[in-house]
GROMACS .gro file of C-alpha atoms in nm:
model
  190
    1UNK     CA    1   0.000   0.000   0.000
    2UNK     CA    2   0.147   0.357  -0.099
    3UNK     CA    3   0.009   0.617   0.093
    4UNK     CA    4   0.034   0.996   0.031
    5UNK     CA    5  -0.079   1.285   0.254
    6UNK     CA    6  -0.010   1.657   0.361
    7UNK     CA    7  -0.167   1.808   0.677
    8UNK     CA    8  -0.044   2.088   0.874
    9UNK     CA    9   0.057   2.062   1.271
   10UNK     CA   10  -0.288   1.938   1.397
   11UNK     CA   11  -0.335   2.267   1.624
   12UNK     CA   12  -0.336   2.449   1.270
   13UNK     CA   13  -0.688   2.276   1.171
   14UNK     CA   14  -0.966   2.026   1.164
   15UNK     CA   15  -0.844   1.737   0.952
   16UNK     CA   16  -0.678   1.431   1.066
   17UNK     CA   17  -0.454   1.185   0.845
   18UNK     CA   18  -0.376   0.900   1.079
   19UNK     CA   19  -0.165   0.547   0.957
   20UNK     CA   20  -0.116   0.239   1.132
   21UNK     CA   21   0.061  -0.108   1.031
   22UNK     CA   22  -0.302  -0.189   0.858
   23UNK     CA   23  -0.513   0.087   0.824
   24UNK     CA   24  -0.521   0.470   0.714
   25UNK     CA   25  -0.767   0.654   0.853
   26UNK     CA   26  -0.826   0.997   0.729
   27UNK     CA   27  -1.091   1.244   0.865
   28UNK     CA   28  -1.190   1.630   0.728
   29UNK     CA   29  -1.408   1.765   1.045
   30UNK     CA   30  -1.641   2.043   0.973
   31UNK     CA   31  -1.568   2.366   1.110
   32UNK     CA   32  -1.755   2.498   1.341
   33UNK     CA   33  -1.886   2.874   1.220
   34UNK     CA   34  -2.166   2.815   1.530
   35UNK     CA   35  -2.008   2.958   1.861
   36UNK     CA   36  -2.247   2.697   2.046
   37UNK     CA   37  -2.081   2.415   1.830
   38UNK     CA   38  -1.769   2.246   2.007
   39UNK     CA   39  -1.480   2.279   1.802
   40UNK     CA   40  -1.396   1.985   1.579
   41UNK     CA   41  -1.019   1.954   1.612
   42UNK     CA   42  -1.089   1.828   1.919
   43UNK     CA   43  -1.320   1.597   1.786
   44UNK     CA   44  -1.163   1.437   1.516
   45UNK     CA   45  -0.876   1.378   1.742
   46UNK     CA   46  -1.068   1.193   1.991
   47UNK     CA   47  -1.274   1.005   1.709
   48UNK     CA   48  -0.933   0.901   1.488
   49UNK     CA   49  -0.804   0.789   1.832
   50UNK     CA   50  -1.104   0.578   1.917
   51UNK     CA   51  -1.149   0.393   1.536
   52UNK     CA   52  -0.802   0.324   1.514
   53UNK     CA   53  -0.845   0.135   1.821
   54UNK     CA   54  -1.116  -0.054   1.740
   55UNK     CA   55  -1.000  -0.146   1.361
   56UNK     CA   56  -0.894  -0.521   1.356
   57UNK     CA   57  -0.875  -0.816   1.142
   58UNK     CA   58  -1.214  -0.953   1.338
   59UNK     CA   59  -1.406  -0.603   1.325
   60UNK     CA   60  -1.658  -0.525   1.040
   61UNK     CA   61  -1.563  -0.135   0.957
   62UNK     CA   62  -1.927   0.004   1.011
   63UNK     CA   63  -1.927  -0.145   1.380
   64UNK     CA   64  -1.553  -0.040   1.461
   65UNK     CA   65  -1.681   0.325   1.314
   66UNK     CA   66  -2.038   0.320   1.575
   67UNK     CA   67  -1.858   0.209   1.845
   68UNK     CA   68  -1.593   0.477   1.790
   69UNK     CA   69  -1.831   0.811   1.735
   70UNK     CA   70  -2.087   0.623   2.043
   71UNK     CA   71  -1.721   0.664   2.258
   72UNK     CA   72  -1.623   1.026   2.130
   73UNK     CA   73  -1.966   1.142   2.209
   74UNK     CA   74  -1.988   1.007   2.568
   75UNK     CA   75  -1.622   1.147   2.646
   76UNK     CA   76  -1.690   1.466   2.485
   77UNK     CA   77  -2.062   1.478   2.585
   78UNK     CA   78  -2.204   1.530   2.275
   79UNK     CA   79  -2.595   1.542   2.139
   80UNK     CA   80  -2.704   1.439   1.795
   81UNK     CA   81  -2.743   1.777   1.611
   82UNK     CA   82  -2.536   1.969   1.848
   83UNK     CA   83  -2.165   1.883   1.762
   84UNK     CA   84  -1.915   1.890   1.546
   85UNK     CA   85  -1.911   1.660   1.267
   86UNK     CA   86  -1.640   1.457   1.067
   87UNK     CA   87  -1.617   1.302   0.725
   88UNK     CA   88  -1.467   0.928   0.773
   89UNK     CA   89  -1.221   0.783   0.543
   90UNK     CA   90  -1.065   0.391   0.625
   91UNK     CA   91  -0.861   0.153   0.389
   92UNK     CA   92  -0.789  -0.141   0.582
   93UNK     CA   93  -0.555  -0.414   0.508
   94UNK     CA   94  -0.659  -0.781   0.568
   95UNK     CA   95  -0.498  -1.080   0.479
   96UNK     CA   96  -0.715  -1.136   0.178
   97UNK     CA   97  -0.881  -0.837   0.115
   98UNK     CA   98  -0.839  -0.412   0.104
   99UNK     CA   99  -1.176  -0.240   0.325
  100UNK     CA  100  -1.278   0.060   0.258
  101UNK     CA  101  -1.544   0.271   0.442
  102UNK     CA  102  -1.675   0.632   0.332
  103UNK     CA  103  -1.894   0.854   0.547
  104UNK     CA  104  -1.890   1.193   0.409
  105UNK     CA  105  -1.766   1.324   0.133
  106UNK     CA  106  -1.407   1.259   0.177
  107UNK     CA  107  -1.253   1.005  -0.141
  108UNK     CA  108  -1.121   0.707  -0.147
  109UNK     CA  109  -0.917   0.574  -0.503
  110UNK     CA  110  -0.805   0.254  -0.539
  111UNK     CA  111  -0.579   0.163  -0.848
  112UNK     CA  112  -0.590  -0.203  -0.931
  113UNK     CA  113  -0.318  -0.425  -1.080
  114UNK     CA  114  -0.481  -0.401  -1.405
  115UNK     CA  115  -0.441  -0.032  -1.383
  116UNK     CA  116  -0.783   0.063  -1.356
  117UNK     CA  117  -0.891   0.342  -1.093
  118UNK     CA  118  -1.239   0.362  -0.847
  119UNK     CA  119  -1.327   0.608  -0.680
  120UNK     CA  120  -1.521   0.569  -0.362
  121UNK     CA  121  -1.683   0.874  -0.224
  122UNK     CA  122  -2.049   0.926  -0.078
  123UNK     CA  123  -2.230   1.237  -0.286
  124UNK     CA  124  -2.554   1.235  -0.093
  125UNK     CA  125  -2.480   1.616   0.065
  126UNK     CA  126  -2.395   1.714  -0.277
  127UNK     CA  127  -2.751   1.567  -0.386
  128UNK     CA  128  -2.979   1.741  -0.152
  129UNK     CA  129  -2.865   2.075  -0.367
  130UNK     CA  130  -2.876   2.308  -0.091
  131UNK     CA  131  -2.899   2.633  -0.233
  132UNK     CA  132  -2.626   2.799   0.006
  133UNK     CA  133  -2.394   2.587  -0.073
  134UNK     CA  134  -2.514   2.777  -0.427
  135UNK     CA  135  -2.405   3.065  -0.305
  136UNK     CA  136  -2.145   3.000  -0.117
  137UNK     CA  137  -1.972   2.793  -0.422
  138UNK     CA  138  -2.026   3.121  -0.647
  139UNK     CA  139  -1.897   3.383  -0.414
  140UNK     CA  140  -1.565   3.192  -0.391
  141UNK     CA  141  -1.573   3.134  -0.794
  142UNK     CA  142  -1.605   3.517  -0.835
  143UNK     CA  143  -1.307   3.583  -0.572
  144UNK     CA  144  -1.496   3.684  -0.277
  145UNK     CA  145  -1.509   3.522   0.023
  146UNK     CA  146  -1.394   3.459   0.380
  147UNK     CA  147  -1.547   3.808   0.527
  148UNK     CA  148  -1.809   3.881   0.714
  149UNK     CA  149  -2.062   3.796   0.416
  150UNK     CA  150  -1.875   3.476   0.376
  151UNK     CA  151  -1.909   3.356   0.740
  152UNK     CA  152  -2.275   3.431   0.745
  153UNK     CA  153  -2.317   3.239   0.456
  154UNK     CA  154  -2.104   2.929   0.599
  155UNK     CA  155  -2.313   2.930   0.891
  156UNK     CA  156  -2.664   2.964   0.698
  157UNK     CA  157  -2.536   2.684   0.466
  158UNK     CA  158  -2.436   2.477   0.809
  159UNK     CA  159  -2.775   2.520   0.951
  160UNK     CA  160  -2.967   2.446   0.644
  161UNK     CA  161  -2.756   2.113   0.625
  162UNK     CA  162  -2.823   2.005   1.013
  163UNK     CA  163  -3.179   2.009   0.880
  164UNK     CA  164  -3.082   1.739   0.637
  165UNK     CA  165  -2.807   1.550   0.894
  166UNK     CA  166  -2.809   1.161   0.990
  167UNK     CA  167  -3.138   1.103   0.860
  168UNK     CA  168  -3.324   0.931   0.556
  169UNK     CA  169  -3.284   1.132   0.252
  170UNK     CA  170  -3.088   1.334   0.407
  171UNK     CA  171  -2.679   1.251   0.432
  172UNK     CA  172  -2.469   1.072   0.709
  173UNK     CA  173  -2.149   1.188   0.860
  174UNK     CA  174  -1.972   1.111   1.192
  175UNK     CA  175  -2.148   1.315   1.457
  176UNK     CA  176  -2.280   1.198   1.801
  177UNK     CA  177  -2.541   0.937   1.668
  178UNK     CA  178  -2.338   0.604   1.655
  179UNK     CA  179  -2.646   0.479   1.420
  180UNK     CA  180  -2.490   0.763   1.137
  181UNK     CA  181  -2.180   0.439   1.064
  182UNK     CA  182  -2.496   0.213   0.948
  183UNK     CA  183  -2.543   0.420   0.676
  184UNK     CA  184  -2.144   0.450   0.521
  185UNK     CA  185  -2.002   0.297   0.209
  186UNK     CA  186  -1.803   0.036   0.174
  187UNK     CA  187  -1.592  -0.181  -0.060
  188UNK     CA  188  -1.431  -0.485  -0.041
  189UNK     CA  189  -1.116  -0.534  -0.326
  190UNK     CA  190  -0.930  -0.912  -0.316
   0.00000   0.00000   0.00000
């Protein structure tokens, strides 16, 4: 497995790239533009700590993933619909196999022997069509952004998406509902 990533120091933002002997784990938390939201550094930390301790060649990926954001909510005291939130990335190496598991919109690509590529990445935010993230999309297209305008916008867009947030027809993402892993993406490549 070849495995490429960049992050700054991880007081410098929100995202998480973590690698063990078998598994990468790689999580893009959502900033928080809410001043009653916790901050999601902190969360993703706690969250990468817990899966990577729970990822083994016995555990199915969704189940190491619940029992992980059911840990990081109790220690952080979290409710459903008032915490941060975290995309969740995993390859995991078996003996036989490569796992994957996507929450969120994060990508996974896997290039095969025969020199094909897949990409494995979970669109259903993208699909509601929210229009503030309309708006938000062409402000930064037209050079404008991260003012005061800009952070209203980024926190109209994060309230419209709560409304959509771990539920049906909605999308899933790591949050305080352990139930939200049920929902992820995954692969299975020999």
């Amino acid at each position: 497995m070849i495995v490429h990533s960049a992050q700054l120091p991880a007081q410098a933002d929100e995202d998480r790239a973590v690698a063990s002997q078998h598994a990468v784990i790689v999580l893009d938390g959502a900033t928080a533009h809410d001043p009653e939201t916790p901050r999601a550094g902190t969360y993703v930390d706690t969250l990468s700590t817990e899966l990577q301790s729970r990822i083994g060649p016995a555990n199915d990926l969704r189940t190491a993933l619940a029992d992980a954001i059911r840990a990081t909510a109790e220690l952080l005291e979290l409710a459903p619909g008032k915490s941060p939130s975290s995309t969740v990335a995993v390859v995991h190496i078996q003996p036989d196999t490569v796992d994957l598991l996507v929450l969120g919109d994060s990508a996974i690509i896997v290039g095969t022997i025969d020199g094909a590529q897949h990409i494995h990445t979970d669109d259903r935010l993208e699909r509601l069509g929210l229009p503030q993230a309309d708006n938000y999309r062409h402000r930064l297209a037209t050079g404008t952004g991260y003012d005061d305008q800009h952070r209203e916008l980024l926190r109209e867009l994060q309230r419209a998406e709560r409304q959509w947030r771990n539920r049906p027809r909605g999308f899933w993402i790591a949050e305080a509902d352990p139930a939200a892993a049920d929902h992820a993406l995954t692969a299975s490549y020999p």
